[in-house]
Amino acid sequence: MRIVLLGPPGAGKGTQAARVACRFGCPHIATGDIFRANVAEGTELGRAAQEYMDRGDLVPDELVIAMVMERLASSDCDAGFVLDGFPRTVNQAEALDLRLAGLGAPLHAVLCFEAAEEELLRRLAGRAAAQHRADDAEQTIRHRLEVFAIKTRPLIDYYRHRRLLTMVDGVGRVEDVTARILDGLPAPEGGRDAALALAV
Ligand code: AMP
């Protein structure tokens, strides 16, 4: 399965992406995690990305697109992938479409998580306390929500026009949200119950 997860920060994409990827036996590719690993290792990419991340801005398209295209070329993506946090701009979505069209392997589904802003702010404040993420400071959180609204929300229409979009209510118990997601996807081998049992 080739799946994209969209949604504002705090909507639960990361948690659900890991569960869905585990279920379908394909890699969970989280661009934010890749950037954070590069920052921690002090790579050139990490140094280029850090100032944008700390401000809550998007890293420039050319850097993100090159990074994701390289990751998608790995053989573990042959069976599919769950993209978490990419694309975040129409440019990125077009680059992904072009690559997948070239491979004759288009996306199967795009899931967009929804949650009320107060819920997102509450969750992100909790994550800031637990994980000490610099970009989870309150002012930066608000900025990231604005960036989502301006740069990423247009992808909802982009994928709706391509008949790939499913909206997912991201509020509720983690297992219930996973069940809603799997309901909207073609059943994995072993069926939906096996999927729910296997999701970590
Ligand atoms: P995340 O963990 O997905 O919230 O991402 C953390 C930060 O990494 C974002 O606020 C951006 O600065 C950067 N980032 C992650 N994915 C992308 C992307 N697709 N495009 C641009 N910047 C990104």
Coordinates of N, CA and C and ligand atoms in Angstrom, one line a residue:
M1 N 0.8 -1.2 0.0 CA 0.0 0.0 0.0 C 0.9 1.3 0.0
R2 N 0.5 2.2 -0.8 CA 1.2 3.5 -0.8 C 0.2 4.5 -0.3
I3 N 0.5 5.0 0.9 CA -0.5 5.8 1.7 C 0.2 7.1 2.1
V4 N -0.5 8.2 2.1 CA -0.1 9.5 2.6 C -1.0 9.9 3.8
L5 N -0.4 10.3 4.9 CA -1.1 10.8 6.0 C -1.0 12.3 6.1
L6 N -2.1 13.1 6.1 CA -2.1 14.5 6.2 C -2.7 14.9 7.5
G7 N -2.4 16.1 7.9 CA -3.1 16.6 9.1 C -2.3 17.6 9.8
P8 N -2.9 18.5 10.6 CA -2.2 19.5 11.4 C -1.3 18.8 12.4
P9 N -0.3 19.6 13.0 CA 0.5 19.1 14.0 C -0.4 18.7 15.2
G10 N -0.1 17.6 15.8 CA -0.9 17.2 17.0 C -2.1 16.3 16.7
A11 N -2.4 16.1 15.3 CA -3.6 15.4 15.0 C -3.4 13.9 15.1
G12 N -2.2 13.4 15.4 CA -2.1 12.0 15.7 C -1.5 11.2 14.5
K13 N -1.0 11.9 13.5 CA -0.5 11.3 12.3 C 0.6 10.2 12.6
G14 N 1.5 10.7 13.4 CA 2.7 9.8 13.7 C 2.3 8.5 14.3
T15 N 1.5 8.6 15.4 CA 1.0 7.4 16.1 C 0.3 6.4 15.1
Q16 N -0.6 7.0 14.3 CA -1.4 6.1 13.4 C -0.5 5.7 12.3
A17 N 0.4 6.5 11.8 CA 1.2 6.0 10.7 C 2.0 4.8 11.0
A18 N 2.6 4.8 12.3 CA 3.4 3.7 12.7 C 2.5 2.4 12.7
R19 N 1.3 2.5 13.2 CA 0.4 1.4 13.3 C 0.0 0.9 11.9
V20 N -0.3 1.8 11.0 CA -0.8 1.4 9.7 C 0.4 0.7 9.0
A21 N 1.6 1.3 9.1 CA 2.8 0.8 8.4 C 3.1 -0.6 8.9
C22 N 3.0 -0.8 10.2 CA 3.2 -2.1 10.8 C 2.2 -3.1 10.3
R23 N 1.0 -2.7 10.2 CA 0.0 -3.6 9.7 C 0.2 -4.0 8.2
F24 N 0.6 -3.1 7.4 CA 0.8 -3.4 6.0 C 2.2 -3.9 5.7
G25 N 3.1 -3.9 6.7 CA 4.4 -4.4 6.5 C 5.3 -3.5 5.6
C26 N 5.0 -2.2 5.7 CA 5.8 -1.3 4.8 C 6.4 -0.2 5.7
P27 N 7.5 0.5 5.2 CA 8.1 1.5 6.0 C 7.2 2.7 6.3
H28 N 7.4 3.2 7.5 CA 6.8 4.4 8.0 C 7.8 5.5 7.8
I29 N 7.6 6.4 6.8 CA 8.5 7.5 6.5 C 8.0 8.8 7.0
A30 N 8.6 9.2 8.1 CA 8.2 10.5 8.8 C 9.3 11.5 8.5
T31 N 9.0 12.5 7.7 CA 10.0 13.5 7.3 C 10.5 14.3 8.5
G32 N 9.6 14.6 9.5 CA 10.0 15.3 10.7 C 11.1 14.5 11.4
D33 N 10.8 13.2 11.6 CA 11.8 12.3 12.3 C 13.1 12.3 11.5
I34 N 13.1 12.2 10.2 CA 14.3 12.2 9.4 C 15.1 13.5 9.7
F35 N 14.4 14.6 9.6 CA 15.1 15.9 9.9 C 15.7 15.9 11.3
R36 N 14.9 15.5 12.3 CA 15.4 15.5 13.7 C 16.6 14.7 13.8
A37 N 16.6 13.5 13.1 CA 17.8 12.6 13.2 C 19.0 13.3 12.6
N38 N 18.8 14.0 11.5 CA 19.9 14.7 10.8 C 20.4 15.9 11.7
V39 N 19.5 16.6 12.4 CA 19.9 17.7 13.3 C 20.8 17.1 14.4
A40 N 20.3 15.9 15.0 CA 21.0 15.3 16.1 C 22.4 14.9 15.7
E41 N 22.5 14.4 14.4 CA 23.8 13.9 13.9 C 24.7 15.0 13.4
G42 N 24.1 16.2 13.3 CA 24.9 17.4 12.8 C 25.2 17.3 11.3
T43 N 24.4 16.6 10.5 CA 24.7 16.5 9.1 C 24.5 17.9 8.4
E44 N 24.9 18.0 7.2 CA 24.7 19.2 6.4 C 23.2 19.5 6.2
L45 N 22.4 18.4 6.0 CA 21.0 18.5 5.8 C 20.4 19.0 7.1
G46 N 20.8 18.5 8.2 CA 20.3 18.9 9.6 C 20.6 20.3 9.8
R47 N 21.8 20.8 9.5 CA 22.2 22.2 9.7 C 21.3 23.1 8.8
A48 N 21.0 22.6 7.6 CA 20.2 23.5 6.7 C 18.8 23.5 7.2
A49 N 18.3 22.4 7.8 CA 16.9 22.4 8.2 C 16.6 23.0 9.5
Q50 N 17.5 23.0 10.4 CA 17.3 23.4 11.8 C 16.6 24.7 12.0
E51 N 17.1 25.7 11.3 CA 16.5 27.1 11.6 C 15.1 27.1 11.2
Y52 N 14.7 26.4 10.2 CA 13.3 26.4 9.7 C 12.4 25.7 10.8
M53 N 13.0 24.5 11.2 CA 12.2 23.7 12.2 C 12.0 24.5 13.5
D54 N 13.1 25.1 14.0 CA 13.0 25.8 15.2 C 11.9 26.9 15.2
R55 N 11.8 27.6 14.0 CA 10.8 28.6 13.9 C 9.4 28.1 13.7
G56 N 9.3 26.8 13.3 CA 8.0 26.2 13.0 C 7.6 26.5 11.5
D57 N 8.7 26.8 10.7 CA 8.4 27.0 9.3 C 8.7 25.7 8.5
L58 N 8.2 25.6 7.3 CA 8.6 24.5 6.5 C 10.0 24.6 6.0
V59 N 10.7 23.4 5.9 CA 12.0 23.4 5.3 C 11.7 23.6 3.8
P60 N 12.6 24.3 3.1 CA 12.3 24.5 1.6 C 12.1 23.2 0.8
D61 N 11.2 23.4 -0.1 CA 10.7 22.2 -0.9 C 11.9 21.4 -1.5
E62 N 12.9 22.2 -2.1 CA 13.9 21.4 -2.8 C 14.7 20.4 -1.9
L63 N 14.9 20.9 -0.6 CA 15.6 20.0 0.3 C 14.7 18.8 0.7
V64 N 13.4 19.1 1.0 CA 12.5 18.0 1.4 C 12.3 17.0 0.3
I65 N 12.1 17.5 -0.9 CA 11.8 16.7 -2.0 C 13.0 15.8 -2.3
A66 N 14.2 16.3 -2.4 CA 15.4 15.5 -2.6 C 15.5 14.4 -1.6
M67 N 15.3 14.8 -0.3 CA 15.4 13.8 0.8 C 14.4 12.7 0.6
V68 N 13.2 13.0 0.3 CA 12.1 12.0 0.2 C 12.3 11.1 -1.0
M69 N 12.7 11.7 -2.1 CA 12.9 10.9 -3.3 C 14.0 9.9 -3.1
E70 N 15.1 10.3 -2.4 CA 16.2 9.4 -2.1 C 15.7 8.2 -1.2
R71 N 14.8 8.6 -0.3 CA 14.3 7.5 0.7 C 13.4 6.6 -0.1
L72 N 12.6 7.1 -1.0 CA 11.6 6.2 -1.8 C 12.4 5.3 -2.7
A73 N 13.6 5.6 -3.0 CA 14.4 4.8 -4.0 C 14.9 3.5 -3.2
S74 N 14.8 3.5 -1.9 CA 15.3 2.3 -1.2 C 14.4 1.1 -1.5
S75 N 15.0 -0.1 -1.5 CA 14.2 -1.3 -1.9 C 13.1 -1.6 -0.9
D76 N 13.2 -1.1 0.3 CA 12.2 -1.5 1.3 C 10.9 -0.7 1.0
C77 N 10.9 0.2 0.0 CA 9.7 0.9 -0.4 C 9.0 0.2 -1.6
D78 N 9.6 -0.8 -2.1 CA 9.0 -1.5 -3.2 C 7.6 -2.0 -2.9
A79 N 7.4 -2.5 -1.7 CA 6.1 -3.0 -1.4 C 5.1 -1.9 -0.9
G80 N 5.6 -0.7 -0.8 CA 4.7 0.4 -0.4 C 5.3 1.2 0.7
F81 N 4.6 2.1 1.2 CA 5.1 3.0 2.3 C 3.9 3.8 2.9
V82 N 4.2 4.3 4.1 CA 3.2 5.2 4.7 C 4.0 6.5 4.9
L83 N 3.6 7.5 4.2 CA 4.3 8.8 4.3 C 3.6 9.7 5.3
D84 N 4.4 10.1 6.3 CA 3.8 10.9 7.4 C 4.5 12.2 7.5
G85 N 3.8 13.3 7.1 CA 4.4 14.6 7.1 C 4.9 15.1 5.8
F86 N 4.7 14.3 4.7 CA 5.0 14.6 3.4 C 4.0 14.1 2.5
P87 N 3.5 14.8 1.5 CA 3.8 16.2 1.2 C 3.1 17.2 2.1
R88 N 3.7 18.4 2.2 CA 3.1 19.5 3.0 C 2.8 20.7 2.1
T89 N 3.2 20.6 0.8 CA 2.9 21.8 -0.1 C 2.4 21.1 -1.4
V90 N 1.8 22.0 -2.2 CA 1.3 21.5 -3.5 C 2.6 21.1 -4.4
N91 N 3.6 21.8 -4.3 CA 4.9 21.5 -5.0 C 5.4 20.1 -4.7
Q92 N 5.4 19.8 -3.4 CA 5.8 18.5 -2.9 C 4.9 17.4 -3.4
A93 N 3.6 17.7 -3.4 CA 2.6 16.7 -3.9 C 2.8 16.4 -5.4
E94 N 3.1 17.5 -6.1 CA 3.3 17.3 -7.6 C 4.6 16.5 -7.8
A95 N 5.6 16.7 -7.0 CA 6.9 16.0 -7.2 C 6.7 14.5 -6.9
L96 N 5.9 14.3 -5.9 CA 5.6 12.9 -5.5 C 4.8 12.2 -6.6
D97 N 3.8 12.9 -7.1 CA 2.9 12.3 -8.2 C 3.8 12.0 -9.4
L98 N 4.7 12.9 -9.7 CA 5.5 12.7 -10.9 C 6.4 11.4 -10.7
R99 N 7.0 11.3 -9.6 CA 7.9 10.2 -9.3 C 7.1 8.9 -9.4
L100 N 5.9 8.9 -8.7 CA 5.1 7.6 -8.7 C 4.5 7.3 -10.0
A101 N 4.2 8.3 -10.8 CA 3.7 8.1 -12.2 C 4.8 7.4 -13.0
G102 N 6.0 7.9 -12.8 CA 7.1 7.4 -13.6 C 7.4 5.9 -13.2
L103 N 7.0 5.5 -12.0 CA 7.2 4.1 -11.6 C 6.0 3.3 -11.9
G104 N 4.9 3.9 -12.4 CA 3.7 3.2 -12.6 C 3.1 2.7 -11.3
A105 N 3.3 3.4 -10.2 CA 2.9 2.9 -8.9 C 2.2 4.1 -8.1
P106 N 1.0 4.5 -8.5 CA 0.4 5.6 -7.9 C 0.0 5.4 -6.4
L107 N -0.4 6.5 -5.8 CA -0.9 6.3 -4.4 C -2.2 5.5 -4.3
H108 N -2.4 4.8 -3.3 CA -3.7 4.1 -3.0 C -4.7 5.0 -2.3
A109 N -4.1 5.8 -1.3 CA -5.0 6.5 -0.4 C -4.3 7.7 0.2
V110 N -5.1 8.7 0.5 CA -4.6 9.8 1.3 C -5.6 10.0 2.5
L111 N -5.1 9.9 3.7 CA -5.9 10.1 4.9 C -5.6 11.4 5.5
C112 N -6.6 12.2 5.8 CA -6.4 13.5 6.4 C -7.1 13.5 7.8
F113 N -6.3 13.7 8.8 CA -6.8 13.7 10.2 C -7.3 15.1 10.6
E114 N -8.5 15.0 11.3 CA -9.1 16.2 11.7 C -9.2 16.2 13.2
A115 N -9.0 17.4 13.8 CA -9.2 17.5 15.3 C -9.4 19.0 15.5
A116 N -10.2 19.4 16.5 CA -10.5 20.8 16.8 C -9.2 21.4 17.3
E117 N -9.1 22.8 17.1 CA -7.8 23.5 17.4 C -7.5 23.4 18.9
E118 N -8.5 23.4 19.8 CA -8.2 23.4 21.2 C -7.6 22.0 21.6
E119 N -8.1 21.0 20.9 CA -7.6 19.6 21.1 C -6.1 19.5 20.7
L120 N -5.8 20.1 19.5 CA -4.5 20.1 19.0 C -3.5 20.8 20.0
L121 N -4.0 22.0 20.4 CA -3.1 22.8 21.3 C -2.9 22.0 22.6
R122 N -3.9 21.4 23.1 CA -3.8 20.6 24.4 C -2.8 19.5 24.2
R123 N -2.9 18.7 23.1 CA -2.0 17.6 22.8 C -0.5 18.1 22.6
L124 N -0.4 19.2 21.9 CA 1.0 19.7 21.6 C 1.6 20.2 22.9
A125 N 0.8 20.8 23.8 CA 1.4 21.3 25.0 C 1.9 20.1 25.8
G126 N 1.1 19.0 25.8 CA 1.5 17.8 26.5 C 2.8 17.2 26.0
R127 N 2.9 17.2 24.6 CA 4.1 16.7 24.0 C 5.3 17.5 24.3
A128 N 5.1 18.9 24.3 CA 6.2 19.8 24.6 C 6.8 19.4 26.0
A129 N 5.9 19.2 27.0 CA 6.3 18.8 28.3 C 7.1 17.5 28.3
A130 N 6.5 16.5 27.6 CA 7.1 15.2 27.6 C 8.4 15.0 26.8
Q131 N 8.4 15.6 25.6 CA 9.5 15.4 24.7 C 10.5 16.5 24.5
H132 N 10.2 17.7 25.2 CA 11.1 18.8 25.0 C 11.4 19.2 23.6
R133 N 10.4 19.1 22.7 CA 10.7 19.5 21.3 C 10.7 21.0 21.2
A134 N 11.7 21.6 20.7 CA 11.9 23.1 20.6 C 10.7 23.7 19.9
D135 N 10.2 22.9 18.8 CA 9.1 23.5 18.0 C 7.7 23.3 18.6
D136 N 7.6 22.7 19.9 CA 6.4 22.6 20.6 C 6.2 23.7 21.6
A137 N 7.0 24.8 21.6 CA 6.7 25.9 22.4 C 5.5 26.6 21.9
E138 N 4.7 27.2 22.9 CA 3.4 27.7 22.5 C 3.3 28.6 21.3
Q139 N 4.2 29.6 21.2 CA 4.1 30.5 20.1 C 4.4 29.8 18.8
T140 N 5.4 28.9 18.8 CA 5.8 28.1 17.6 C 4.7 27.2 17.2
I141 N 4.0 26.6 18.2 CA 2.8 25.7 17.9 C 1.8 26.5 17.1
R142 N 1.5 27.7 17.6 CA 0.4 28.5 16.8 C 0.9 28.8 15.4
H143 N 2.2 29.1 15.3 CA 2.7 29.4 14.0 C 2.6 28.1 13.1
R144 N 2.9 27.0 13.6 CA 2.9 25.7 12.8 C 1.4 25.4 12.4
L145 N 0.5 25.8 13.2 CA -0.9 25.6 12.8 C -1.3 26.5 11.7
E146 N -0.7 27.7 11.7 CA -1.0 28.7 10.6 C -0.4 28.2 9.3
V147 N 0.9 27.7 9.5 CA 1.6 27.2 8.3 C 0.8 26.1 7.7
F148 N 0.2 25.2 8.5 CA -0.6 24.1 8.0 C -1.8 24.7 7.2
A149 N -2.4 25.7 7.8 CA -3.6 26.2 7.2 C -3.3 26.8 5.8
I150 N -2.2 27.5 5.7 CA -1.9 28.2 4.5 C -1.2 27.3 3.4
K151 N -0.2 26.5 3.9 CA 0.6 25.8 2.9 C 0.1 24.4 2.6
T152 N -0.5 23.7 3.7 CA -0.8 22.3 3.6 C -2.3 22.0 3.3
R153 N -3.1 22.9 3.9 CA -4.6 22.6 3.7 C -5.0 22.5 2.2
P154 N -4.4 23.3 1.3 CA -4.8 23.1 -0.1 C -4.6 21.7 -0.6
L155 N -3.8 20.9 0.1 CA -3.7 19.5 -0.4 C -4.9 18.7 -0.2
I156 N -5.8 19.2 0.7 CA -7.1 18.4 0.9 C -7.9 18.5 -0.5
D157 N -8.0 19.6 -1.1 CA -8.7 19.7 -2.4 C -7.9 19.0 -3.5
Y158 N -6.6 19.2 -3.4 CA -5.7 18.5 -4.4 C -6.0 17.0 -4.5
Y159 N -6.0 16.4 -3.3 CA -6.2 14.9 -3.3 C -7.7 14.6 -3.5
R160 N -8.6 15.5 -3.0 CA -10.0 15.2 -3.2 C -10.3 15.1 -4.7
H161 N -9.8 16.1 -5.5 CA -10.0 16.1 -6.9 C -9.5 14.8 -7.6
R162 N -8.5 14.2 -7.0 CA -7.9 13.0 -7.5 C -8.6 11.7 -6.9
R163 N -9.6 12.0 -6.2 CA -10.5 10.9 -5.6 C -9.6 9.9 -4.7
L164 N -8.7 10.5 -4.0 CA -7.8 9.7 -3.1 C -8.1 10.0 -1.6
L165 N -8.9 11.0 -1.4 CA -8.9 11.6 0.0 C -10.0 10.9 0.9
T166 N -9.6 10.5 2.1 CA -10.5 10.1 3.1 C -10.2 11.0 4.4
M167 N -11.3 11.6 4.9 CA -11.1 12.4 6.1 C -11.3 11.4 7.3
V168 N -10.4 11.6 8.3 CA -10.5 10.7 9.5 C -10.6 11.5 10.8
D169 N -11.6 11.2 11.6 CA -11.8 11.9 12.9 C -10.6 11.4 13.8
G170 N -9.7 12.3 14.1 CA -8.5 11.9 14.9 C -8.7 12.0 16.4
V171 N -10.0 12.2 16.8 CA -10.2 12.3 18.3 C -10.7 10.9 18.8
G172 N -10.2 10.5 19.9 CA -10.7 9.2 20.5 C -9.5 8.4 20.8
R173 N -9.9 7.1 21.3 CA -8.8 6.2 21.7 C -8.0 5.8 20.4
V174 N -6.7 5.6 20.7 CA -5.8 5.3 19.5 C -6.3 4.1 18.7
E175 N -6.8 3.1 19.4 CA -7.2 1.9 18.7 C -8.5 2.2 17.9
D176 N -9.4 3.1 18.4 CA -10.6 3.4 17.7 C -10.2 4.1 16.4
V177 N -9.3 5.0 16.5 CA -8.9 5.8 15.3 C -8.3 4.8 14.3
T178 N -7.5 3.9 14.8 CA -6.9 2.9 13.8 C -8.0 2.1 13.1
A179 N -9.0 1.7 13.9 CA -10.1 1.0 13.3 C -10.8 1.8 12.2
R180 N -11.0 3.1 12.5 CA -11.6 3.9 11.5 C -10.8 4.0 10.2
I181 N -9.5 4.1 10.4 CA -8.6 4.2 9.2 C -8.7 2.9 8.4
L182 N -8.5 1.8 9.1 CA -8.5 0.5 8.4 C -9.9 0.2 7.7
D183 N -10.9 0.7 8.3 CA -12.2 0.6 7.6 C -12.3 1.3 6.3
G184 N -11.5 2.3 6.1 CA -11.5 3.1 4.9 C -10.5 2.6 3.9
L185 N -9.7 1.6 4.2 CA -8.6 1.1 3.3 C -9.0 -0.3 2.9
P186 N -8.5 -0.7 1.7 CA -8.7 -2.1 1.3 C -8.1 -3.1 2.4
A187 N -8.9 -4.2 2.7 CA -8.4 -5.1 3.7 C -7.1 -5.6 3.5
P188 N -6.2 -5.6 4.5 CA -4.9 -6.2 4.3 C -5.0 -7.7 4.3
E189 N -4.0 -8.4 3.9 CA -4.1 -9.9 4.0 C -4.4 -10.3 5.4
G190 N -5.3 -11.3 5.5 CA -5.7 -11.7 6.9 C -7.0 -11.0 7.3
G191 N -7.4 -9.9 6.6 CA -8.6 -9.2 7.0 C -8.4 -8.2 8.0
R192 N -9.6 -7.5 8.3 CA -9.5 -6.3 9.2 C -9.3 -6.7 10.6
D193 N -9.8 -7.8 11.1 CA -9.6 -8.1 12.5 C -8.1 -8.5 12.8
A194 N -7.5 -9.2 11.8 CA -6.1 -9.5 12.0 C -5.3 -8.1 12.0
A195 N -5.8 -7.2 11.2 CA -5.1 -5.9 11.1 C -5.1 -5.2 12.4
L196 N -6.3 -5.2 13.0 CA -6.4 -4.5 14.3 C -5.6 -5.2 15.4
A197 N -5.6 -6.6 15.3 CA -4.8 -7.3 16.3 C -3.3 -7.0 16.2
L198 N -2.9 -6.9 14.9 CA -1.4 -6.7 14.7 C -0.9 -5.3 14.9
A199 N -1.8 -4.3 14.7 CA -1.3 -2.9 14.9 C -0.8 -2.7 16.3
V200 N 0.4 -2.2 16.4 CA 1.0 -2.1 17.7 C 0.4 -1.0 18.6
Ligands
AMP1 P1 6.8 17.0 12.1 O1 7.5 16.1 13.0 O2 6.2 16.2 10.9 O3 5.8 17.9 12.7 O4 7.9 18.0 11.4 C1 8.7 18.8 12.2 C2 9.3 19.9 11.3 O5 10.1 19.3 10.2 C3 8.2 20.7 10.6 O6 7.7 21.8 11.4 C4 9.1 21.3 9.4 O7 9.9 22.3 9.9 C5 9.9 20.1 9.0 N1 9.2 19.3 8.0 C6 8.8 18.0 8.2 N2 8.3 17.5 7.0 C7 8.3 18.6 6.1 C8 7.9 18.8 4.8 N3 7.2 17.8 4.1 N4 8.1 20.0 4.2 C9 8.7 21.0 4.9 N5 9.2 20.9 6.1 C10 9.0 19.7 6.8

